mmCIF file of C-alpha atoms in Angstrom:
data_model
loop_
_atom_site.group_PDB
_atom_site.id
_atom_site.type_symbol
_atom_site.label_atom_id
_atom_site.label_comp_id
_atom_site.label_asym_id
_atom_site.label_seq_id
_atom_site.Cartn_x
_atom_site.Cartn_y
_atom_site.Cartn_z
ATOM 1 C CA UNK A 20 -14.692 -8.408 0.879
ATOM 2 C CA UNK A 21 -12.768 -6.195 -1.529
ATOM 3 C CA UNK A 22 -15.896 -5.205 -3.425
ATOM 4 C CA UNK A 23 -17.899 -4.760 -0.215
ATOM 5 C CA UNK A 24 -15.256 -2.418 1.214
ATOM 6 C CA UNK A 25 -14.334 -0.490 -1.929
ATOM 7 C CA UNK A 26 -17.707 -0.679 -3.702
ATOM 8 C CA UNK A 27 -18.719 2.879 -2.839
ATOM 9 C CA UNK A 28 -15.287 4.170 -3.849
ATOM 10 C CA UNK A 29 -15.511 2.445 -7.244
ATOM 11 C CA UNK A 30 -19.028 3.781 -7.803
ATOM 12 C CA UNK A 31 -18.163 7.358 -6.801
ATOM 13 C CA UNK A 32 -15.036 7.233 -8.976
ATOM 14 C CA UNK A 33 -17.077 6.254 -12.030
ATOM 15 C CA UNK A 34 -19.722 8.900 -11.310
ATOM 16 C CA UNK A 35 -17.140 11.576 -10.515
ATOM 17 C CA UNK A 36 -15.084 10.981 -13.656
ATOM 18 C CA UNK A 37 -18.232 10.910 -15.772
ATOM 19 C CA UNK A 38 -19.364 14.214 -14.224
ATOM 20 C CA UNK A 39 -15.933 15.739 -14.858
ATOM 21 C CA UNK A 40 -16.091 14.653 -18.484
ATOM 22 C CA UNK A 41 -19.543 16.193 -18.949
ATOM 23 C CA UNK A 42 -18.715 19.485 -17.193
ATOM 24 C CA UNK A 43 -15.143 20.104 -18.297
ATOM 25 C CA UNK A 44 -14.466 17.688 -21.150
ATOM 26 C CA UNK A 45 -11.443 15.450 -21.567
ATOM 27 C CA UNK A 46 -9.050 17.928 -19.946
ATOM 28 C CA UNK A 47 -11.209 18.210 -16.842
ATOM 29 C CA UNK A 48 -11.563 14.446 -16.623
ATOM 30 C CA UNK A 49 -7.761 14.057 -16.764
ATOM 31 C CA UNK A 50 -7.264 16.741 -14.081
ATOM 32 C CA UNK A 51 -9.755 15.097 -11.715
ATOM 33 C CA UNK A 52 -8.096 11.691 -12.239
ATOM 34 C CA UNK A 53 -4.633 13.144 -11.536
ATOM 35 C CA UNK A 54 -5.882 14.911 -8.403
ATOM 36 C CA UNK A 55 -7.394 11.644 -7.160
ATOM 37 C CA UNK A 56 -4.086 9.835 -7.598
ATOM 38 C CA UNK A 57 -2.271 12.737 -5.907
ATOM 39 C CA UNK A 58 -4.532 12.512 -2.857
ATOM 40 C CA UNK A 59 -4.109 8.738 -2.561
ATOM 41 C CA UNK A 60 -0.322 8.899 -2.883
ATOM 42 C CA UNK A 61 -0.040 11.664 -0.284
ATOM 43 C CA UNK A 62 -2.421 10.080 2.234
ATOM 44 C CA UNK A 63 -1.632 6.349 2.255
ATOM 45 C CA UNK A 64 0.111 6.715 5.615
ATOM 46 C CA UNK A 65 -3.049 8.475 6.815
ATOM 47 C CA UNK A 66 -5.001 5.271 6.173
ATOM 48 C CA UNK A 67 -2.611 3.261 8.339
ATOM 49 C CA UNK A 68 -2.820 5.766 11.193
ATOM 50 C CA UNK A 69 -6.610 5.931 10.914
ATOM 51 C CA UNK A 70 -6.841 2.136 10.940
ATOM 52 C CA UNK A 71 -4.907 1.995 14.202
ATOM 53 C CA UNK A 72 -7.514 4.280 15.766
ATOM 54 C CA UNK A 73 -10.609 3.023 13.951
ATOM 55 C CA UNK A 74 -10.156 -0.556 15.175
ATOM 56 C CA UNK A 75 -10.761 0.734 18.719
ATOM 57 C CA UNK A 76 -14.268 1.910 17.769
ATOM 58 C CA UNK A 77 -17.393 -0.224 17.677
ATOM 59 C CA UNK A 78 -19.260 -1.072 14.468
ATOM 60 C CA UNK A 79 -21.622 1.898 14.751
ATOM 61 C CA UNK A 80 -18.843 4.474 14.899
ATOM 62 C CA UNK A 81 -16.965 2.737 12.124
ATOM 63 C CA UNK A 82 -20.071 3.269 9.966
ATOM 64 C CA UNK A 83 -20.165 6.918 11.062
ATOM 65 C CA UNK A 84 -16.556 7.217 9.922
ATOM 66 C CA UNK A 85 -17.548 5.926 6.481
ATOM 67 C CA UNK A 86 -20.685 8.074 6.138
ATOM 68 C CA UNK A 87 -20.637 11.316 8.109
ATOM 69 C CA UNK A 88 -16.841 11.229 8.150
ATOM 70 C CA UNK A 89 -16.692 11.017 4.365
ATOM 71 C CA UNK A 90 -19.012 14.008 4.012
ATOM 72 C CA UNK A 91 -16.780 15.994 6.347
ATOM 73 C CA UNK A 92 -13.650 14.884 4.492
ATOM 74 C CA UNK A 93 -14.948 15.512 0.975
ATOM 75 C CA UNK A 94 -17.165 18.576 1.344
ATOM 76 C CA UNK A 95 -15.839 19.990 4.591
ATOM 77 C CA UNK A 96 -12.080 19.732 4.227
ATOM 78 C CA UNK A 97 -11.709 19.784 0.425
ATOM 79 C CA UNK A 98 -14.379 22.358 -0.421
ATOM 80 C CA UNK A 99 -15.561 24.422 2.568
ATOM 81 C CA UNK A 100 -12.390 24.582 4.657
ATOM 82 C CA UNK A 101 -10.202 26.352 2.036
ATOM 83 C CA UNK A 102 -12.951 28.966 1.600
ATOM 84 C CA UNK A 103 -13.088 29.532 5.368
ATOM 85 C CA UNK A 104 -9.300 29.897 5.459
ATOM 86 C CA UNK A 105 -9.480 32.475 2.650
ATOM 87 C CA UNK A 106 -12.243 34.386 4.424
ATOM 88 C CA UNK A 107 -10.368 34.494 7.751
ATOM 89 C CA UNK A 108 -6.869 35.267 6.455
ATOM 90 C CA UNK A 109 -7.993 37.779 3.828
ATOM 91 C CA UNK A 110 -10.603 39.305 6.196
ATOM 92 C CA UNK A 111 -13.448 38.711 3.759
ATOM 93 C CA UNK A 112 -17.044 37.713 4.340
ATOM 94 C CA UNK A 113 -17.782 34.024 3.677
ATOM 95 C CA UNK A 114 -20.026 34.994 0.753
ATOM 96 C CA UNK A 115 -17.289 37.113 -0.816
ATOM 97 C CA UNK A 116 -14.828 34.240 -0.398
ATOM 98 C CA UNK A 117 -17.295 31.906 -2.140
ATOM 99 C CA UNK A 118 -17.758 34.417 -4.970
ATOM 100 C CA UNK A 119 -14.004 34.681 -5.484
ATOM 101 C CA UNK A 120 -13.607 30.906 -5.419
ATOM 102 C CA UNK A 121 -16.283 30.484 -8.093
ATOM 103 C CA UNK A 122 -15.694 33.528 -10.311
ATOM 104 C CA UNK A 123 -12.033 34.540 -9.843
ATOM 105 C CA UNK A 124 -9.905 31.394 -9.833
ATOM 106 C CA UNK A 125 -6.570 33.201 -10.049
ATOM 107 C CA UNK A 126 -7.294 35.420 -7.046
ATOM 108 C CA UNK A 127 -8.639 32.462 -5.074
ATOM 109 C CA UNK A 128 -5.439 30.509 -5.759
ATOM 110 C CA UNK A 129 -3.403 33.532 -4.687
ATOM 111 C CA UNK A 130 -5.341 33.918 -1.412
ATOM 112 C CA UNK A 131 -5.113 30.215 -0.526
ATOM 113 C CA UNK A 132 -1.398 30.146 -1.310
ATOM 114 C CA UNK A 133 -0.747 33.240 0.822
ATOM 115 C CA UNK A 134 -2.618 31.526 3.687
ATOM 116 C CA UNK A 135 -0.342 28.483 3.380
ATOM 117 C CA UNK A 136 2.078 29.480 6.207
ATOM 118 C CA UNK A 137 -0.749 29.431 8.761
ATOM 119 C CA UNK A 138 -2.176 26.185 7.376
ATOM 120 C CA UNK A 139 1.245 24.507 7.318
ATOM 121 C CA UNK A 140 2.076 25.622 10.867
ATOM 122 C CA UNK A 141 -1.236 24.356 12.278
ATOM 123 C CA UNK A 142 -1.130 21.015 10.469
ATOM 124 C CA UNK A 143 2.613 20.577 10.959
ATOM 125 C CA UNK A 144 2.406 20.988 14.724
ATOM 126 C CA UNK A 145 -0.597 18.685 15.038
ATOM 127 C CA UNK A 146 1.130 15.928 13.041
ATOM 128 C CA UNK A 147 4.428 16.490 14.843
ATOM 129 C CA UNK A 148 2.710 15.886 18.185
ATOM 130 C CA UNK A 149 1.277 12.597 16.904
ATOM 131 C CA UNK A 150 4.757 11.479 15.866
ATOM 132 C CA UNK A 151 6.460 12.617 19.071
ATOM 133 C CA UNK A 152 3.914 10.975 21.367
ATOM 134 C CA UNK A 153 4.389 7.745 19.418
ATOM 135 C CA UNK A 154 8.184 7.789 19.373
ATOM 136 C CA UNK A 155 8.481 8.723 23.065
ATOM 137 C CA UNK A 156 6.110 5.951 24.189
ATOM 138 C CA UNK A 157 7.549 2.710 25.503
ATOM 139 C CA UNK A 158 6.268 -0.293 23.550
ATOM 140 C CA UNK A 159 6.958 -4.026 23.436
ATOM 141 C CA UNK A 160 7.514 -4.182 19.683
ATOM 142 C CA UNK A 161 10.035 -1.783 18.167
ATOM 143 C CA UNK A 162 11.031 -1.392 14.536
ATOM 144 C CA UNK A 163 14.208 0.715 14.667
ATOM 145 C CA UNK A 164 15.200 -0.464 18.137
ATOM 146 C CA UNK A 165 18.495 1.444 18.170
ATOM 147 C CA UNK A 166 16.466 4.664 17.944
ATOM 148 C CA UNK A 167 13.113 3.860 19.538
ATOM 149 C CA UNK A 168 14.326 2.302 22.793
ATOM 150 C CA UNK A 169 16.521 5.269 23.854
ATOM 151 C CA UNK A 170 13.781 7.727 22.886
ATOM 152 C CA UNK A 171 11.226 5.715 24.869
ATOM 153 C CA UNK A 172 13.422 6.101 27.943
ATOM 154 C CA UNK A 173 13.608 9.847 27.374
ATOM 155 C CA UNK A 174 9.831 9.852 26.951
ATOM 156 C CA UNK A 175 9.435 9.101 30.666
ATOM 157 C CA UNK A 176 10.045 12.818 31.206
ATOM 158 C CA UNK A 177 6.667 14.535 31.520
ATOM 159 C CA UNK A 178 5.582 16.768 28.624
ATOM 160 C CA UNK A 179 8.773 16.092 26.652
ATOM 161 C CA UNK A 180 6.845 15.881 23.372
ATOM 162 C CA UNK A 181 5.283 19.300 24.016
ATOM 163 C CA UNK A 182 8.686 20.819 24.785
ATOM 164 C CA UNK A 183 10.233 19.380 21.607
ATOM 165 C CA UNK A 184 7.270 20.551 19.520
ATOM 166 C CA UNK A 185 7.478 24.076 20.951
ATOM 167 C CA UNK A 186 11.204 24.218 20.228
ATOM 168 C CA UNK A 187 10.505 23.141 16.635
ATOM 169 C CA UNK A 188 7.826 25.837 16.345
ATOM 170 C CA UNK A 189 10.141 28.550 17.661
ATOM 171 C CA UNK A 190 12.833 27.465 15.200
ATOM 172 C CA UNK A 191 10.310 27.556 12.353
ATOM 173 C CA UNK A 192 9.010 30.941 13.469
ATOM 174 C CA UNK A 193 12.479 32.475 13.527
ATOM 175 C CA UNK A 194 13.804 30.894 10.320
ATOM 176 C CA UNK A 195 11.456 29.711 7.571
ATOM 177 C CA UNK A 196 8.653 32.054 8.667
ATOM 178 C CA UNK A 197 10.738 35.161 7.980
ATOM 179 C CA UNK A 198 10.957 36.628 4.495
ATOM 180 C CA UNK A 199 8.301 34.306 3.063
ATOM 181 C CA UNK A 200 7.978 34.854 -0.707
ATOM 182 C CA UNK A 201 4.653 36.254 -1.860
ATOM 183 C CA UNK A 202 2.694 34.309 -4.452
ATOM 184 C CA UNK A 203 4.045 35.202 -7.878
ATOM 185 C CA UNK A 204 7.467 36.130 -6.529
ATOM 186 C CA UNK A 205 6.642 39.814 -5.959
ATOM 187 C CA UNK A 206 8.494 40.532 -2.730
ATOM 188 C CA UNK A 207 8.495 38.838 0.662
ATOM 189 C CA UNK A 208 6.594 39.109 3.935
ATOM 190 C CA UNK A 209 7.346 38.253 7.559
ATOM 191 C CA UNK A 210 4.947 35.514 8.702
ATOM 192 C CA UNK A 211 6.596 34.786 12.057
ATOM 193 C CA UNK A 212 3.656 35.946 14.173
ATOM 194 C CA UNK A 213 1.128 34.097 12.008
ATOM 195 C CA UNK A 214 3.151 30.880 12.098
ATOM 196 C CA UNK A 215 3.625 31.025 15.863
ATOM 197 C CA UNK A 216 -0.076 31.631 16.528
ATOM 198 C CA UNK A 217 -1.214 28.936 14.087
ATOM 199 C CA UNK A 218 1.350 26.475 15.455
ATOM 200 C CA UNK A 219 0.187 27.043 19.021
ATOM 201 C CA UNK A 220 -3.373 26.531 17.767
ATOM 202 C CA UNK A 221 -2.415 23.175 16.264
ATOM 203 C CA UNK A 222 -0.689 22.145 19.499
ATOM 204 C CA UNK A 223 -3.687 23.142 21.644
ATOM 205 C CA UNK A 224 -6.086 21.330 19.302
ATOM 206 C CA UNK A 225 -4.043 18.132 19.604
ATOM 207 C CA UNK A 226 -3.835 18.351 23.394
ATOM 208 C CA UNK A 227 -7.554 19.067 23.809
ATOM 209 C CA UNK A 228 -9.038 16.568 21.347
ATOM 210 C CA UNK A 229 -6.443 13.854 21.956
ATOM 211 C CA UNK A 230 -6.542 14.367 25.714
ATOM 212 C CA UNK A 231 -10.321 14.175 25.964
ATOM 213 C CA UNK A 232 -10.528 11.057 23.781
ATOM 214 C CA UNK A 233 -7.769 9.368 25.818
ATOM 215 C CA UNK A 234 -9.527 10.302 29.064
ATOM 216 C CA UNK A 235 -12.822 8.703 28.031
ATOM 217 C CA UNK A 236 -11.039 5.682 26.578
ATOM 218 C CA UNK A 237 -9.154 5.062 29.816
ATOM 219 C CA UNK A 238 -12.307 5.572 31.891
ATOM 220 C CA UNK A 239 -14.175 3.064 29.735
ATOM 221 C CA UNK A 240 -11.392 0.518 30.178
ATOM 222 C CA UNK A 241 -11.442 1.095 33.962
ATOM 223 C CA UNK A 242 -15.199 0.497 33.992
ATOM 224 C CA UNK A 243 -14.722 -2.727 32.056
ATOM 225 C CA UNK A 244 -12.046 -3.836 34.542
ATOM 226 C CA UNK A 245 -14.394 -3.143 37.441
ATOM 227 C CA UNK A 246 -17.204 -5.054 35.741
ATOM 228 C CA UNK A 247 -14.821 -7.938 35.176
ATOM 229 C CA UNK A 248 -13.743 -7.952 38.827
ATOM 230 C CA UNK A 249 -17.379 -7.909 39.970
ATOM 231 C CA UNK A 250 -18.162 -10.817 37.682
ATOM 232 C CA UNK A 251 -15.232 -12.810 39.068
ATOM 233 C CA UNK A 252 -16.239 -12.084 42.660
ATOM 234 C CA UNK A 253 -19.815 -13.160 41.982
ATOM 235 C CA UNK A 254 -18.653 -16.315 40.289
ATOM 236 C CA UNK A 255 -16.357 -17.161 43.177
ATOM 237 C CA UNK A 256 -19.209 -16.816 45.668
ATOM 238 C CA UNK A 257 -21.312 -19.210 43.586
ATOM 239 C CA UNK A 258 -18.298 -21.518 43.209
ATOM 240 C CA UNK A 259 -18.569 -21.302 39.467
ATOM 241 C CA UNK A 260 -15.888 -20.249 36.995
ATOM 242 C CA UNK A 261 -15.916 -16.591 35.943
ATOM 243 C CA UNK A 262 -16.946 -15.855 32.362
ATOM 244 C CA UNK A 263 -13.950 -16.065 30.023
ATOM 245 C CA UNK A 264 -14.709 -12.700 28.422
ATOM 246 C CA UNK A 265 -14.614 -10.831 31.703
ATOM 247 C CA UNK A 266 -11.783 -9.685 33.903
ATOM 248 C CA UNK A 267 -9.144 -9.452 31.172
ATOM 249 C CA UNK A 268 -9.332 -5.695 30.850
ATOM 250 C CA UNK A 269 -9.507 -6.053 27.067
ATOM 251 C CA UNK A 270 -13.265 -6.100 26.620
ATOM 252 C CA UNK A 271 -13.328 -2.452 25.643
ATOM 253 C CA UNK A 272 -10.946 -3.192 22.810
ATOM 254 C CA UNK A 273 -12.837 -6.331 21.699
ATOM 255 C CA UNK A 274 -16.269 -4.715 21.735
ATOM 256 C CA UNK A 275 -15.031 -1.324 20.586
ATOM 257 C CA UNK A 276 -15.332 2.139 22.059
ATOM 258 C CA UNK A 277 -18.799 3.714 22.215
ATOM 259 C CA UNK A 278 -20.469 6.805 23.613
ATOM 260 C CA UNK A 279 -18.377 9.848 24.536
ATOM 261 C CA UNK A 280 -15.097 7.972 24.153
ATOM 262 C CA UNK A 281 -15.969 7.026 20.568
ATOM 263 C CA UNK A 282 -17.254 10.526 19.774
ATOM 264 C CA UNK A 283 -14.028 12.243 20.782
ATOM 265 C CA UNK A 284 -11.970 9.526 19.094
ATOM 266 C CA UNK A 285 -13.997 10.235 15.956
ATOM 267 C CA UNK A 286 -13.225 13.969 16.296
ATOM 268 C CA UNK A 287 -9.559 13.073 16.707
ATOM 269 C CA UNK A 288 -9.725 11.063 13.483
ATOM 270 C CA UNK A 289 -11.292 13.990 11.631
ATOM 271 C CA UNK A 290 -8.626 16.432 12.809
ATOM 272 C CA UNK A 291 -5.919 13.998 11.704
ATOM 273 C CA UNK A 292 -7.582 13.759 8.303
ATOM 274 C CA UNK A 293 -7.738 17.547 8.127
ATOM 275 C CA UNK A 294 -4.047 17.844 8.910
ATOM 276 C CA UNK A 295 -3.213 15.357 6.181
ATOM 277 C CA UNK A 296 -5.446 17.140 3.683
ATOM 278 C CA UNK A 297 -3.624 20.463 3.969
ATOM 279 C CA UNK A 298 -0.717 19.554 1.716
ATOM 280 C CA UNK A 299 -3.058 17.931 -0.803
ATOM 281 C CA UNK A 300 -5.259 21.027 -1.053
ATOM 282 C CA UNK A 301 -2.280 23.346 -1.492
ATOM 283 C CA UNK A 302 -0.516 20.988 -3.890
ATOM 284 C CA UNK A 303 -3.649 20.692 -6.009
ATOM 285 C CA UNK A 304 -3.217 24.284 -7.195
ATOM 286 C CA UNK A 305 -0.179 23.170 -9.180
ATOM 287 C CA UNK A 306 -2.642 21.201 -11.317
ATOM 288 C CA UNK A 307 -5.830 23.273 -11.237
ATOM 289 C CA UNK A 308 -7.207 26.410 -9.597
ATOM 290 C CA UNK A 309 -10.847 25.465 -10.127
ATOM 291 C CA UNK A 310 -12.336 24.840 -6.682
ATOM 292 C CA UNK A 311 -14.813 22.273 -7.979
ATOM 293 C CA UNK A 312 -12.219 20.260 -9.911
ATOM 294 C CA UNK A 313 -10.022 20.236 -6.827
ATOM 295 C CA UNK A 314 -12.872 19.206 -4.521
ATOM 296 C CA UNK A 315 -14.020 16.434 -6.869
ATOM 297 C CA UNK A 316 -10.558 15.018 -7.504
ATOM 298 C CA UNK A 317 -9.405 15.138 -3.886
ATOM 299 C CA UNK A 318 -12.814 13.877 -2.753
ATOM 300 C CA UNK A 319 -12.483 10.733 -4.870
ATOM 301 C CA UNK A 320 -9.025 10.156 -3.415
ATOM 302 C CA UNK A 321 -10.353 10.677 0.104
ATOM 303 C CA UNK A 322 -12.995 7.991 -0.493
ATOM 304 C CA UNK A 323 -10.288 5.436 -1.294
ATOM 305 C CA UNK A 324 -8.319 6.386 1.807
ATOM 306 C CA UNK A 325 -11.443 5.842 3.942
ATOM 307 C CA UNK A 326 -12.166 2.506 2.287
ATOM 308 C CA UNK A 327 -8.535 1.453 2.678
ATOM 309 C CA UNK A 328 -8.706 2.316 6.375
ATOM 310 C CA UNK A 329 -11.723 0.046 6.872
ATOM 311 C CA UNK A 330 -10.090 -2.679 4.769
ATOM 312 C CA UNK A 331 -6.985 -2.643 6.990
ATOM 313 C CA UNK A 332 -9.174 -2.922 10.089
ATOM 314 C CA UNK A 333 -11.316 -5.786 8.782
ATOM 315 C CA UNK A 334 -8.330 -7.742 7.482
ATOM 316 C CA UNK A 335 -6.389 -7.274 10.717
ATOM 317 C CA UNK A 336 -3.438 -6.050 8.668
ATOM 318 C CA UNK A 337 -1.901 -4.031 11.487
ATOM 319 C CA UNK A 338 -1.847 -7.141 13.680
ATOM 320 C CA UNK A 339 -0.241 -9.236 10.941
ATOM 321 C CA UNK A 340 2.308 -6.611 9.892
ATOM 322 C CA UNK A 341 3.293 -5.039 13.180
ATOM 323 C CA UNK A 342 5.763 -2.477 11.849
ATOM 324 C CA UNK A 343 3.260 -0.736 9.569
ATOM 325 C CA UNK A 344 2.171 1.653 12.310
ATOM 326 C CA UNK A 345 5.802 2.500 12.965
ATOM 327 C CA UNK A 346 6.394 3.295 9.311
ATOM 328 C CA UNK A 347 3.238 5.400 9.142
ATOM 329 C CA UNK A 348 4.247 7.424 12.195
ATOM 330 C CA UNK A 349 7.712 8.047 10.769
ATOM 331 C CA UNK A 350 5.969 9.217 7.595
ATOM 332 C CA UNK A 351 3.844 11.556 9.735
ATOM 333 C CA UNK A 352 6.992 12.959 11.337
ATOM 334 C CA UNK A 353 8.518 13.532 7.901
ATOM 335 C CA UNK A 354 5.316 15.191 6.648
ATOM 336 C CA UNK A 355 5.246 17.479 9.700
ATOM 337 C CA UNK A 356 8.794 18.641 8.973
ATOM 338 C CA UNK A 357 7.991 19.072 5.276
ATOM 339 C CA UNK A 358 4.932 21.192 6.107
ATOM 340 C CA UNK A 359 7.027 23.494 8.277
ATOM 341 C CA UNK A 360 9.693 23.766 5.573
ATOM 342 C CA UNK A 361 7.084 24.624 2.923
ATOM 343 C CA UNK A 362 6.217 27.773 4.855
ATOM 344 C CA UNK A 363 9.084 29.337 2.915
ATOM 345 C CA UNK A 364 10.374 26.803 0.414
ATOM 346 C CA UNK A 365 8.589 24.849 -2.301
ATOM 347 C CA UNK A 366 8.710 21.077 -1.845
ATOM 348 C CA UNK A 367 7.428 18.920 -4.686
ATOM 349 C CA UNK A 368 4.387 16.777 -3.947
ATOM 350 C CA UNK A 369 6.303 13.924 -5.557
ATOM 351 C CA UNK A 370 8.889 14.089 -2.781
ATOM 352 C CA UNK A 371 6.198 14.293 -0.106
ATOM 353 C CA UNK A 372 4.385 11.282 -1.523
ATOM 354 C CA UNK A 373 7.552 9.226 -2.071
ATOM 355 C CA UNK A 374 8.745 9.746 1.500
ATOM 356 C CA UNK A 375 5.538 8.247 2.839
ATOM 357 C CA UNK A 376 5.481 5.387 0.324
ATOM 358 C CA UNK A 377 9.119 4.458 0.999
ATOM 359 C CA UNK A 378 8.678 4.423 4.776
ATOM 360 C CA UNK A 379 5.456 2.403 4.569
ATOM 361 C CA UNK A 380 7.036 -0.053 2.114
ATOM 362 C CA UNK A 381 10.131 -0.456 4.317
ATOM 363 C CA UNK A 382 8.031 -1.122 7.422
ATOM 364 C CA UNK A 383 5.878 -3.598 5.497
ATOM 365 C CA UNK A 384 8.930 -5.516 4.242
ATOM 366 C CA UNK A 385 10.416 -5.558 7.746
ATOM 367 C CA UNK A 386 7.133 -7.017 9.010
ATOM 368 C CA UNK A 387 7.239 -9.726 6.339
ATOM 369 C CA UNK A 388 10.822 -10.624 7.298
ATOM 370 C CA UNK A 389 9.833 -10.738 10.962
ATOM 371 C CA UNK A 390 6.881 -13.019 10.254
ATOM 372 C CA UNK A 391 9.071 -15.395 8.254
ATOM 373 C CA UNK A 392 11.652 -15.492 11.022
ATOM 374 C CA UNK A 393 9.012 -16.257 13.639
ATOM 375 C CA UNK A 394 7.502 -18.981 11.439
ATOM 376 C CA UNK A 395 10.910 -20.600 10.954
ATOM 377 C CA UNK A 396 11.585 -20.466 14.690
ATOM 378 C CA UNK A 397 8.216 -22.080 15.394
ATOM 379 C CA UNK A 398 8.944 -24.879 12.890
ATOM 380 C CA UNK A 399 12.359 -25.525 14.438
ATOM 381 C CA UNK A 400 10.779 -25.653 17.884
ATOM 382 C CA UNK A 401 8.193 -28.189 16.678
ATOM 383 C CA UNK A 402 10.936 -30.302 15.087
ATOM 384 C CA UNK A 403 12.923 -30.342 18.332
ATOM 385 C CA UNK A 404 9.865 -31.522 20.279
ATOM 386 C CA UNK A 405 9.207 -34.406 17.871
ATOM 387 C CA UNK A 406 12.796 -35.726 17.927
ATOM 388 C CA UNK A 407 13.175 -39.075 19.739
ATOM 389 C CA UNK A 408 16.107 -39.106 22.218
ATOM 390 C CA UNK A 409 18.855 -41.559 21.205
ATOM 391 C CA UNK A 410 19.460 -44.663 23.326
ATOM 392 C CA UNK A 411 15.774 -45.139 24.211
#
C-alpha cells in the first residue's frame, strides 16, 4: 500500500532531482531538495486537515484530488499564482510579470515580498476561520476538554467565529499592518488598507466556498435519509426487514460525496491548500529567488502532502487516532496568527514548521494514550465477566 500510494511521489522526486541536477548542477539539486523538505515540514498539518475532508468524497473525486488537484497545487499555486499576485499588486501585465520572473530574479523576489501583506492577510483569515469554526463546534470527543468544552458552549452564538475573525483582522490592520518595512529595509509603508481588503476577501472566500459545499453535503445527506425512510416503509408494507445499509443516515459518508457536493468540497480543499502554500512560497525566497527552482522544489513537497493525505484516508488513521484532527486545527490556528504577524515581522520558517510538528505529535501521542486506556478498560471488563461468583 505504501508504494501504491507514494509511488508517483517517489518517481516525481527522482525525476525532479535529476532535472535539477542537469539544469542547475549540484547547487540547484541541493536547493530543490531543501525546498521539498521545507514544503513537507510546513504542510504536514495540511495533510491531516485534507484527509478529514477527502474521506467524505467518493473514489472518483479522490482520484481528481490526486490528478487535477496536483496540477493545480504544483503549477497553479507554486508557479502561476505568485506571478498573478505580482501582476495585480505591482499593476503589471501578466506577460511583464512572467518576463520579470524569468529574467530579473531580484526584482521578482522584491515584488513578491512586497505583496506579502496582502497574501498573509488573505490566507491568515481563511485559515483562522477554519480553526474558529472547529473550536466553536460542539463535538463528542475533545482533546483539551478544559478549553474546548467552554468554547463549544460559546459557539452556540450565531456568527461568533466571523465576529472573532473580524476583530482579529481589525487588530492586525491597526497594528502590524502599519509601518510595514519595505524589502531591503529602505523605509516603511502603511499597508492597513491592503490588509483589511485582503482579509475581508479571505473571509468572504471561506464563507462562500465552505458554505456552498456544506449546503450540498447536508442536502445529499437529507436525500439519503429520505431514501432510507422510503426503503423502510416499503419493507414494512411487504413485512420484510429493511435493508441494513438504508435508514441510518450515514450512507452519504460510506459511499462518499459526489456531484455538486463533491465539486464544491474539492474547491474548498484547493483553497485550503492555497492558504497553506502562501508561507511556503514566501519562505522559499530565503533559499532561492529562481521561480523554476522554487516551483520544482515546492511541487515535489506538495506531491508528498497529497500522497500522505490519501494514505491517511486509506489507512483510517483519523479514526484510529482521534485527536490528530484537533492537533491539526490547533496548528492551523497557530499558522493563521503567524501569517498575520509576518505582515510586519519576520518569523523563521523553522518556527512555523516546528509549531505544526509539535502540535501534531502531541495530539498523536494523546491518541495513543487514549487507545491504550480504552484497551485496558476493555480487558478489565472482559475479565470481570469471566469471573465465577464465589459460593456457587
